[in-house]
Coordinates of C-alpha atoms in Angstrom, one line a residue:
X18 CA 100.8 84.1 92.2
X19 CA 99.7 82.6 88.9
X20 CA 102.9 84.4 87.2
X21 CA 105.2 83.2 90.1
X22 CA 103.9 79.1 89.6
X23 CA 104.1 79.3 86.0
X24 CA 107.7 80.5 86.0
X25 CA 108.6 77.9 88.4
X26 CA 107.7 75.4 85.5
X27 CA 108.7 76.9 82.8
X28 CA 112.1 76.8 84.6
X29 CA 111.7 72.9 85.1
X30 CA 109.9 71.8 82.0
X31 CA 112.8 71.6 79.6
X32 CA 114.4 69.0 82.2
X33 CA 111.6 67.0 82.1
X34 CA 111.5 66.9 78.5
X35 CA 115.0 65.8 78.4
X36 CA 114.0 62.5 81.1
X37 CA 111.1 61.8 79.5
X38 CA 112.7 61.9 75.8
X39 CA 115.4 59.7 77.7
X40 CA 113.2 56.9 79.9
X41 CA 110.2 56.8 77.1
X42 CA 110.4 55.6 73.6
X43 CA 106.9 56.1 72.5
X44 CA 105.1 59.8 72.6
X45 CA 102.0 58.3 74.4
X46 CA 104.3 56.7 77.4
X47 CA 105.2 60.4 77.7
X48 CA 101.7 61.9 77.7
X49 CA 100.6 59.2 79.9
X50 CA 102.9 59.9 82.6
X51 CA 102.3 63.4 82.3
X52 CA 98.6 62.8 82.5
X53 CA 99.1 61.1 85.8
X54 CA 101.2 63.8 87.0
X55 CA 98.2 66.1 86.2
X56 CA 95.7 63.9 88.3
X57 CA 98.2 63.8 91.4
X58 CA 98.5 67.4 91.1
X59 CA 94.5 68.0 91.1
X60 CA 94.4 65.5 93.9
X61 CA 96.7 67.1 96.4
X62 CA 94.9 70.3 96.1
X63 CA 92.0 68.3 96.8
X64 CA 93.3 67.4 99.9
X65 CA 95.3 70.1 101.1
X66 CA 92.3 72.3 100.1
X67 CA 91.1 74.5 103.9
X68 CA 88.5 77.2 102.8
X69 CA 89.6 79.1 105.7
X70 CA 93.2 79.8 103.6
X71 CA 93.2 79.0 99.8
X72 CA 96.1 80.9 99.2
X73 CA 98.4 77.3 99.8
X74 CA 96.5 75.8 96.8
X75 CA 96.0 78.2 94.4
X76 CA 99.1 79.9 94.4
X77 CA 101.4 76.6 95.0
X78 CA 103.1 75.3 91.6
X79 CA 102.3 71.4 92.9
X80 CA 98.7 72.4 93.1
X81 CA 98.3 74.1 90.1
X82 CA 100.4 72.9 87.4
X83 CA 97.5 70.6 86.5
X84 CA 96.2 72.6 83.5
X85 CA 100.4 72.8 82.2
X86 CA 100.6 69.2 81.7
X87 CA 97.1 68.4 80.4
X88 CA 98.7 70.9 77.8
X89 CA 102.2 69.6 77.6
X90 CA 100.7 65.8 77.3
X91 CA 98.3 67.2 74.5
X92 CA 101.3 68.1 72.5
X93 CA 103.0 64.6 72.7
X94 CA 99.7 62.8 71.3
X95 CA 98.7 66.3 69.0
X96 CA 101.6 66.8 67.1
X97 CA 100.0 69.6 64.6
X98 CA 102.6 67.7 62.0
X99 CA 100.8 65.1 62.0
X100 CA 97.1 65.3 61.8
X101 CA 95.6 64.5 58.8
X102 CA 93.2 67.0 56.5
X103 CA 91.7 64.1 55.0
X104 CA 88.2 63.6 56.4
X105 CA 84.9 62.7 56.2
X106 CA 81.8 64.6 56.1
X107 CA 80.7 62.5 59.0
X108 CA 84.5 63.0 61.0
X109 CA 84.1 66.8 60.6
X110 CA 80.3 67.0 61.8
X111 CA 82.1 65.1 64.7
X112 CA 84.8 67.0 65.5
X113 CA 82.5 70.2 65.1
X114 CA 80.0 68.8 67.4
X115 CA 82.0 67.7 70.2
X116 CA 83.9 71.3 69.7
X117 CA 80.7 72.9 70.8
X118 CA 80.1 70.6 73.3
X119 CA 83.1 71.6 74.9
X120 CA 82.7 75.4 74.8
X121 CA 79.4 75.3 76.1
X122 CA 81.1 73.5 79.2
X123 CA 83.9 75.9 79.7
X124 CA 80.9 79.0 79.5
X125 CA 78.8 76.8 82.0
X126 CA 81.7 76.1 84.2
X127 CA 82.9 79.8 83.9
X128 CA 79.3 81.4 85.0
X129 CA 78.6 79.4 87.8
X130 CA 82.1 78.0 89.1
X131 CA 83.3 80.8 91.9
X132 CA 87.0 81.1 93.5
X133 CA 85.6 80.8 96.3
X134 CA 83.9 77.3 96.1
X135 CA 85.0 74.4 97.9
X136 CA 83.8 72.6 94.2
X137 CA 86.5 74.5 92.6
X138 CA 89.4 73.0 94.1
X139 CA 87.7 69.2 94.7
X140 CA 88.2 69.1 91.2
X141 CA 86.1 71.9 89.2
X142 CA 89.0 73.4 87.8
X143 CA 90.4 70.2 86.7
X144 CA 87.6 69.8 84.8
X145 CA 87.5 73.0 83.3
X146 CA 91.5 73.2 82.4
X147 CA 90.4 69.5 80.9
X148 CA 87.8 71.2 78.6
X149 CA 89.8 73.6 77.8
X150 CA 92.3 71.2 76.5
X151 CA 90.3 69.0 74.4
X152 CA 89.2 71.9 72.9
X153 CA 92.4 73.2 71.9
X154 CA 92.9 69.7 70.5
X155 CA 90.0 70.4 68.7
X156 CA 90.6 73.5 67.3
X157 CA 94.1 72.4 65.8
X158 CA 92.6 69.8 63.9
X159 CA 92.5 70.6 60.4
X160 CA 89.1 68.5 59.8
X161 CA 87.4 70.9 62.2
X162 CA 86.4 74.3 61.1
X163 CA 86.8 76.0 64.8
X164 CA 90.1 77.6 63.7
X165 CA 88.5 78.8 60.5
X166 CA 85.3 80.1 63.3
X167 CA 87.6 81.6 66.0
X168 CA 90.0 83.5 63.5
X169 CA 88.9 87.0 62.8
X170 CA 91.2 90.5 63.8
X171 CA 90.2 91.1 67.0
X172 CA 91.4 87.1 68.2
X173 CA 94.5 87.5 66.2
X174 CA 95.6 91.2 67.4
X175 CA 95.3 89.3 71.2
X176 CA 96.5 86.4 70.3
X177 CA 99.9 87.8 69.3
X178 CA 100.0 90.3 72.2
X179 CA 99.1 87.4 74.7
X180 CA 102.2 86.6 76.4
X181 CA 102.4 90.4 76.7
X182 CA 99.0 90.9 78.8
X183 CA 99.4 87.5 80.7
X184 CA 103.2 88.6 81.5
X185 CA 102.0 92.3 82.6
X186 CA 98.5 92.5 83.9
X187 CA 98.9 91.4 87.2
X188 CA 102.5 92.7 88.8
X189 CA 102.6 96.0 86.4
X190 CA 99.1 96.9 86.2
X191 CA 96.7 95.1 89.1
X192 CA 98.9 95.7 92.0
X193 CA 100.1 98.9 91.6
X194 CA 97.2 100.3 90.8
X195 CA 94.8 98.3 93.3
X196 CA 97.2 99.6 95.6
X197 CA 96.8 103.4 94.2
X198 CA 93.3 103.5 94.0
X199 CA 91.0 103.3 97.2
X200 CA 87.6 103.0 95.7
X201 CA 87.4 100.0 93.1
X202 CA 84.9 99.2 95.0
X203 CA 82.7 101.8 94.7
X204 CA 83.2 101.6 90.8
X205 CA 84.0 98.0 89.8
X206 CA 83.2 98.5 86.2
X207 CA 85.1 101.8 85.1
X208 CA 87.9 100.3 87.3
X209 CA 88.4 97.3 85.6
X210 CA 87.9 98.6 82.0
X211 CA 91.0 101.0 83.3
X212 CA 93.2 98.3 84.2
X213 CA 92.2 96.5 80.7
X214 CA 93.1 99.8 79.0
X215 CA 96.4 100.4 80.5
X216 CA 97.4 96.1 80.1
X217 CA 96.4 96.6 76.6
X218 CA 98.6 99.8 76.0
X219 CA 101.8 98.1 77.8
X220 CA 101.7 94.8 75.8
X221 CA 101.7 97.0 72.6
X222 CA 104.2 98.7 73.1
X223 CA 106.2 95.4 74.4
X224 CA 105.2 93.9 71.0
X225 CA 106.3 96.6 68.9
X226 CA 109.2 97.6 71.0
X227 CA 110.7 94.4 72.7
X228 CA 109.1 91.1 71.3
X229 CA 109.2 91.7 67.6
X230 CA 112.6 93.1 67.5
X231 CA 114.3 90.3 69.7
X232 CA 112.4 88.0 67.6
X233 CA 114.8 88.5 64.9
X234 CA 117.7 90.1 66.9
X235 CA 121.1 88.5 66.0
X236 CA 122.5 87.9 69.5
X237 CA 125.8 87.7 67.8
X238 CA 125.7 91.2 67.4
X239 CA 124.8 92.1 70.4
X240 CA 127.4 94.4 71.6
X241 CA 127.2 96.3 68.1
X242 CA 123.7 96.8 68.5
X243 CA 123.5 98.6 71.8
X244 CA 125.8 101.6 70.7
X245 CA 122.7 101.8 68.4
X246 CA 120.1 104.7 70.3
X247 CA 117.3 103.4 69.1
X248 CA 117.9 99.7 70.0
X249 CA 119.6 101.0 73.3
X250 CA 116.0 102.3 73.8
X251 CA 114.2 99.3 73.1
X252 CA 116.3 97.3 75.7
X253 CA 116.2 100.2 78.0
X254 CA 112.3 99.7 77.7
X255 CA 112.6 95.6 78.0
X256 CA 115.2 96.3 81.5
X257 CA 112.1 98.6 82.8
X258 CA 109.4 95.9 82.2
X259 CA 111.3 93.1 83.6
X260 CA 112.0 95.4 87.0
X261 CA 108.3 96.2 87.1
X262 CA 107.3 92.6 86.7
X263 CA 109.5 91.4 89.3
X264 CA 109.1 94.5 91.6
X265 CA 105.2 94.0 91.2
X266 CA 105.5 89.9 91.9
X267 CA 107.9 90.9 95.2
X268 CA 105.1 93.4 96.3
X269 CA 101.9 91.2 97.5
X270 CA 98.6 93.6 98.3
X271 CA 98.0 92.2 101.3
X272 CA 101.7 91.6 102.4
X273 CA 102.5 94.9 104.0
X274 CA 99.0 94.8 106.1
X275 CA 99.3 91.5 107.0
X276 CA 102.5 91.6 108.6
X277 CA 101.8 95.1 110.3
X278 CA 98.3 93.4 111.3
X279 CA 99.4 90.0 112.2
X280 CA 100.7 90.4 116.1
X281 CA 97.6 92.4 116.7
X282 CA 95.4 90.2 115.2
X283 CA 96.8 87.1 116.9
X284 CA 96.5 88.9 120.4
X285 CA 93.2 90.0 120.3
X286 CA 91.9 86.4 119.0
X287 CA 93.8 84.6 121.8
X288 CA 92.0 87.3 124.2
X289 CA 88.4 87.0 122.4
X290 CA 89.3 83.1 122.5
X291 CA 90.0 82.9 126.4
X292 CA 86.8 85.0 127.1
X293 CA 84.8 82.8 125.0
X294 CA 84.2 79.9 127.7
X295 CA 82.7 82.3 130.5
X296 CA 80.4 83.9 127.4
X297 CA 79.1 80.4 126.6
X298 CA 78.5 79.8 130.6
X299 CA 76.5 83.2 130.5
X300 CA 74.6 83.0 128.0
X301 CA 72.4 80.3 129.5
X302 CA 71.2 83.1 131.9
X303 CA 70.6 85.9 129.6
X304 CA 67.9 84.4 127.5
X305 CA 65.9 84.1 130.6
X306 CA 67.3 88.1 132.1
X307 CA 66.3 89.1 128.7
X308 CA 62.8 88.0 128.6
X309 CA 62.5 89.2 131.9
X310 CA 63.9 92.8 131.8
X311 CA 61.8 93.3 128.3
X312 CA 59.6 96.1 128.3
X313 CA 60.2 96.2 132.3
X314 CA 60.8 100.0 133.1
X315 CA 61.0 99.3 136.5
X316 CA 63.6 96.3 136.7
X317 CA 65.5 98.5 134.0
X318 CA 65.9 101.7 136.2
X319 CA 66.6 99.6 138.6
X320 CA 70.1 97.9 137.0
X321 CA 70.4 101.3 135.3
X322 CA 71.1 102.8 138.9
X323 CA 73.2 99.8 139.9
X324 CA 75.7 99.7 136.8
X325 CA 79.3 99.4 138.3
X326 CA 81.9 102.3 137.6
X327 CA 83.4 99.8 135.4
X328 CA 80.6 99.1 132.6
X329 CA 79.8 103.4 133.5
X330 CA 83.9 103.9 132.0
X331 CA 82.8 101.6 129.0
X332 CA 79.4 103.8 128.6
X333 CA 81.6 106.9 128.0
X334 CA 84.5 104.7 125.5
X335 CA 82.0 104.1 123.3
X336 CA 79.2 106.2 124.0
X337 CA 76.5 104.5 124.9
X338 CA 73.3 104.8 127.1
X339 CA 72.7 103.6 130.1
X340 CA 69.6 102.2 129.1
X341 CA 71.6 100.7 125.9
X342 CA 74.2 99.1 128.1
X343 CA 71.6 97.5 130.6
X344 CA 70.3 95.8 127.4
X345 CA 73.4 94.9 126.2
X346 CA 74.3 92.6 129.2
X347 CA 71.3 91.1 128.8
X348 CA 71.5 90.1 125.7
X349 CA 73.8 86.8 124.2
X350 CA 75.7 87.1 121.4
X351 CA 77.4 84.6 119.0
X352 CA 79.8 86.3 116.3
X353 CA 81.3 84.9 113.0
X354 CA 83.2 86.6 111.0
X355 CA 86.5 87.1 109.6
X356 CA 90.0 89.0 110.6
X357 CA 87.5 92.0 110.8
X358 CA 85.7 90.5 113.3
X359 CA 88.4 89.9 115.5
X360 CA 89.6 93.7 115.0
X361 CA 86.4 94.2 116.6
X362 CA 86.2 91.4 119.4
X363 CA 87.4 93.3 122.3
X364 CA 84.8 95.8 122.1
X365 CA 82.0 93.4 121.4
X366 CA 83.1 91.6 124.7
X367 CA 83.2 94.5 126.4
X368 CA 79.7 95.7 125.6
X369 CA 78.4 92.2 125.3
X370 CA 79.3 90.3 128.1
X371 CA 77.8 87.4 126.7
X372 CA 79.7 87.6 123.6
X373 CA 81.4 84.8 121.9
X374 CA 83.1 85.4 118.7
X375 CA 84.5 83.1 116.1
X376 CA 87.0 85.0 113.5
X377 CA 89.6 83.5 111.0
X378 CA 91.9 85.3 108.9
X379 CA 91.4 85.5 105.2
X380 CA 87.5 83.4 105.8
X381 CA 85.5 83.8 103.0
X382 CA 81.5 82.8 103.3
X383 CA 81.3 79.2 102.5
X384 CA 83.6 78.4 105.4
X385 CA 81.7 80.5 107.4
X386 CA 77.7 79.2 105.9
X387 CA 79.9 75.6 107.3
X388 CA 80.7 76.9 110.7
X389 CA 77.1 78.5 111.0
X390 CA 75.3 75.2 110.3
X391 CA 77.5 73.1 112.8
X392 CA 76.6 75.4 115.5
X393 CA 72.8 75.7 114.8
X394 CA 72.9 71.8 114.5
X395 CA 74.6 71.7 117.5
X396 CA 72.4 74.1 119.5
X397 CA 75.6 76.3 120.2
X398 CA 74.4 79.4 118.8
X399 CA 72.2 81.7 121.4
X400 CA 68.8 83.5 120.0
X401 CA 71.3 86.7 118.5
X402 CA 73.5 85.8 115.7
X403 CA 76.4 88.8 114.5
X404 CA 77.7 88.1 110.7
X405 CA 80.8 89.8 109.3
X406 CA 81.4 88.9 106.0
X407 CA 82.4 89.6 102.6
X408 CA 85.9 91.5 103.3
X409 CA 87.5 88.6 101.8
X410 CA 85.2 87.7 98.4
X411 CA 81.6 87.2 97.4
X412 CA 78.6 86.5 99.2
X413 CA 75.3 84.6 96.8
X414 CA 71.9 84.8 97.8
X415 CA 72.2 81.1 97.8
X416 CA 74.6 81.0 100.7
X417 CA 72.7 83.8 103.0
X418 CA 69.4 81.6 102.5
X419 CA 71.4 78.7 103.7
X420 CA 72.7 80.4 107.1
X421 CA 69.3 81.7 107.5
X422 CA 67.7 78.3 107.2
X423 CA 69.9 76.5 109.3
X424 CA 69.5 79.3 112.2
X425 CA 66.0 79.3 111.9
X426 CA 63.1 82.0 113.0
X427 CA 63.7 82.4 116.3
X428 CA 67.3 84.1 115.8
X429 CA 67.7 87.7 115.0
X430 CA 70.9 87.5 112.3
X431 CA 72.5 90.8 112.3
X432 CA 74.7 91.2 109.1
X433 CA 76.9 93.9 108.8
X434 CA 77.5 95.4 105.2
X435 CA 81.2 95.1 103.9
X436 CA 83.1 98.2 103.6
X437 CA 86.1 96.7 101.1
X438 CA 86.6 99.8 99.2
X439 CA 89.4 98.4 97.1
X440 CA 87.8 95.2 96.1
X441 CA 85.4 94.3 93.2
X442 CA 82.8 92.4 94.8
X443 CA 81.8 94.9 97.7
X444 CA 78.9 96.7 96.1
X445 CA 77.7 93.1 94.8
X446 CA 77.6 91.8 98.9
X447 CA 76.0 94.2 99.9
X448 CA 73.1 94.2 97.7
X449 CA 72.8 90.5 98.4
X450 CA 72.5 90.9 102.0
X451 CA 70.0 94.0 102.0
X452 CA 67.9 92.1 99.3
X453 CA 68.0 89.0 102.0
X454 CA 66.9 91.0 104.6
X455 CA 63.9 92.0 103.0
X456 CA 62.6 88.7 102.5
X457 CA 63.5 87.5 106.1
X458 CA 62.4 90.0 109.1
X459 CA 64.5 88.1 111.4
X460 CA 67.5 89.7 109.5
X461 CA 68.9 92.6 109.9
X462 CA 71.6 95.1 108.7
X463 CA 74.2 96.8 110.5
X464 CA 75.4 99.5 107.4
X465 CA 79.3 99.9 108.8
X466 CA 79.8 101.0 104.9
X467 CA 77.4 103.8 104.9
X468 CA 79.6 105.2 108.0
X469 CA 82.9 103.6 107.4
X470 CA 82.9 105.5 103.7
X471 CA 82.8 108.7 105.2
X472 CA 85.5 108.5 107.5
X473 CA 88.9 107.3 106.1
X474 CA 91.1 107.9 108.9
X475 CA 89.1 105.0 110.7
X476 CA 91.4 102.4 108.8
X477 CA 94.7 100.6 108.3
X478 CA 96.8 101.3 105.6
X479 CA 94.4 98.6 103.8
X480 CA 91.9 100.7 104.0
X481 CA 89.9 97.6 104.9
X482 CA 90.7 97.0 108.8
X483 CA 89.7 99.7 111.5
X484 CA 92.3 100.9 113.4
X485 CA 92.9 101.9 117.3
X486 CA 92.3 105.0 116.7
X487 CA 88.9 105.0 115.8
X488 CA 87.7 102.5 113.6
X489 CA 87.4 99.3 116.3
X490 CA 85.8 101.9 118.9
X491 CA 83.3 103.1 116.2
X492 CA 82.2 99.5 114.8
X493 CA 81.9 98.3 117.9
X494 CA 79.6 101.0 119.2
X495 CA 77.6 100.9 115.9
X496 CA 76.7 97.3 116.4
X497 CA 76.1 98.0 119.9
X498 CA 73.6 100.6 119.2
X499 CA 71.8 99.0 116.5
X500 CA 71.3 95.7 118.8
X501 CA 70.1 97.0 121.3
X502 CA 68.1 99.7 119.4
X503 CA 66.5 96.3 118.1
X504 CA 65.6 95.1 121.4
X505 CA 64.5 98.0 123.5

């Protein structure tokens, strides 16, 4: 977590200032090697970077403690001491300019650059934590007037309540409540002006309470001042904080799913894995059993009156036709998707004989758009392709018109719409996808939300995966029936 990183340093910056103070003698030998420290750091993420898990670099303190010393080699060259007031008309034009310059690339950077981007972590948030410090630079200079632009209230009330909402929004506030309420989802915007409101309320009253009092606390008197009720209160107040922050840092959101979910997951992806090679071997025969059962009333009442008591015992699992199923083993399949996907594998397989799925935990969409375009390149994708994704973060209408140009015309894409009711961007995915497939009509929608939201005991304790008891049974049989709804 960004909390967990930053402590880490904090911890071991004051030993580094104590080497560096000890093996430099100038204050640019220190910022240079601090600078380099930066690079190597933005270069191992760089390279250790797998879109398929991005926790390892953005949460790890050697991938991310890039932007702490651009800052801390700032301060060795910056010295606020020692910048000079004394300036030109033509210095402070300068300064001005190049201030502007460098907001307008942070905005740019901040509207277009995505977590989820491979650009992000080959260096776009290098860049931008680059920006960001130059401006700062810029700002404390007294020839610019930025400081005199940016000071007003509103910045000042935040600015001294800062360390407050950076110490408490995200163990206090984000995980507890992301784990109290199901459907953020549903209501991104309320949801999140919530969370701001109840950040904001906390880091007042640890301002007032706990920051401005142990600001000018005499330590010396500590054991004095705590037979005093109010400041026994106040560090009463500070001892809850501090467990909350460290409670909230101990409890991941995903930790408690991911271990119940992990042995399950990891059995039925070594079981969708091992009947992926016999798929791929049928496949090659459906296209032509396809083309040749369609629209053949005959030949299908014929295979209708042969099916085995086998696929008869799948018809009743998940309730499908016997015309349905006839269609379904006719018909190849190649799945992508991600740890909901897998959930879902065995059912696929079951139904679709000629299914092959591909599913990764934690894969967000521009692994998968990747993965996609290999195959069609490839030729290893068959004229029906299945699409599960968004569970893990957005989806752009830049990315679906990439899969969909890479697959081609001649493949039916069937996307299925995210149900992630405890996650910002699910509303905004599935709007892409629907607005997609009404420019394309080779792609479809499967709308697992529209059911999935009405039935709540389908899911994990995540509220995101489906669960043997219903939920993997269901989506299974959904896709099942819209497919071959599609082709009958």
């Amino acid at each position: 977590m960004d909390i967990v990183f930053r402590s880490q340093f904090y911890l071991i910056w004051p030993f580094v200032i104590i080497l560096l103070l000890t093996i430099t003698k100038k204050r640019w030998q220190s910022a240079l090697i601090l600078f380099v420290g930066a690079i190597a750091s933005a270069v191992e993420m760089a390279i250790l970077y797998d879109p398929n898990n991005i926790n390892r670099v953005y949460y790890g303190t050697d991938t991310r403690f890039f932007a702490l010393l651009l800052g801390a080699s700032l301060a060795f060259i910056w010295p606020i001491h020692k910048l000079s007031e004394n300036a030109s008309k033509g210095s402070r034009l300068t300064f001005d300019g190049v201030g502007l310059l460098l907001m307008l690339g942070m905005i740019y950077y901040y509207i277009t650059m995505s977590g989820s981007d491979a650009w992000a972590y080959h260096g776009g948030m290098f860049i931008f934590s680059l920006l960001a410090t130059l401006f700062v630079a810029i700002i404390v200079h007294p020839a610019s007037h930025w400081n005199q632009w940016l000071t007003n209230p509103v910045f000042t009330y935040i600015g001294k309540r800062s360390y407050g909402i950076y110490v408490y929004q995200f163990p206090p506030v984000m995980i507890f409540y992301e784990n109290s309420v199901k459907s953020i989802g549903n209501h991104p915007v309320i949801n999140a002006l919530i969370q701001v409101a109840i950040i904001l309320l906390i880091s007042e009253l640890s301002y007032r309470y706990i920051e401005t009092p142990l600001k000018h606390f005499d330590w010396h008197q500590l054991g004095a001042s705590l037979k005093n009720p109010t400041r026994a209160v106040t560090a009463a107040i500070m001892a809850v904080m501090v467990v909350l922050t460290f409670v909230g840092m101990a409890t991941k959101p995903e930790q408690s799913t991911a271990d119940s979910l992990k042995k399950t997951i990891t059995a039925r992806q070594a079981a969708a894995d091992k009947k992926n090679q016999k798929a791929e071997l049928l496949q090659k025969k459906q296209a032509a059993q396809a083309k040749k059962f369609a629209h053949n009333r005959k030949l299908e009442k014929q295979a209708i009156k042969h099916l085995s008591a086998k696929k008869r015992k799948v018809m009743k699992e998940y309730g499908i036709t016997a015309q349905e199923m006839v269609t379904l083993q006719h018909t190849p399949l190649t799945s992508v998707g991600d740890s909901v996907m897998i959930d879902i594998s065995g059912g696929l397989q079951q139904l679709f004989p000629g299914a092959v799925v591909d599913g990764q935990v934690g894969r967000q969409m521009d692994a998968a758009q990747s993965i996609v375009q290999q195959m069609a390149s490839s030729g290893k994708i068959s004229n029906n392709l299945l699409l599960n994704l968004g569970t893990n973060g957005t989806v752009t209408s830049d990315q679906v018109e990439a899969v969909m140009d890479a697959v081609g015309k001649k493949c039916d894409v069937y996307w299925t719409t995210a149900y992630v009711p405890n996650r910002s961007w699910q509303n905004e995915v599935n709007s892409t996808i629907i607005a997609a497939s009404k420019k394309h009509k080779n792609l479809h929608i499967i709308d697992w939300y529209s059911l999935a939201k009405k039935h709540p005991g389908w899911f994990t304790s995540d509220g995101i995966h489906p669960n043997n008891t219903g939920g993997v049974r269901y989506f299974a049989r959904l896709v099942a029936k819209s497919i071959a709804k599609d082709k009958q």
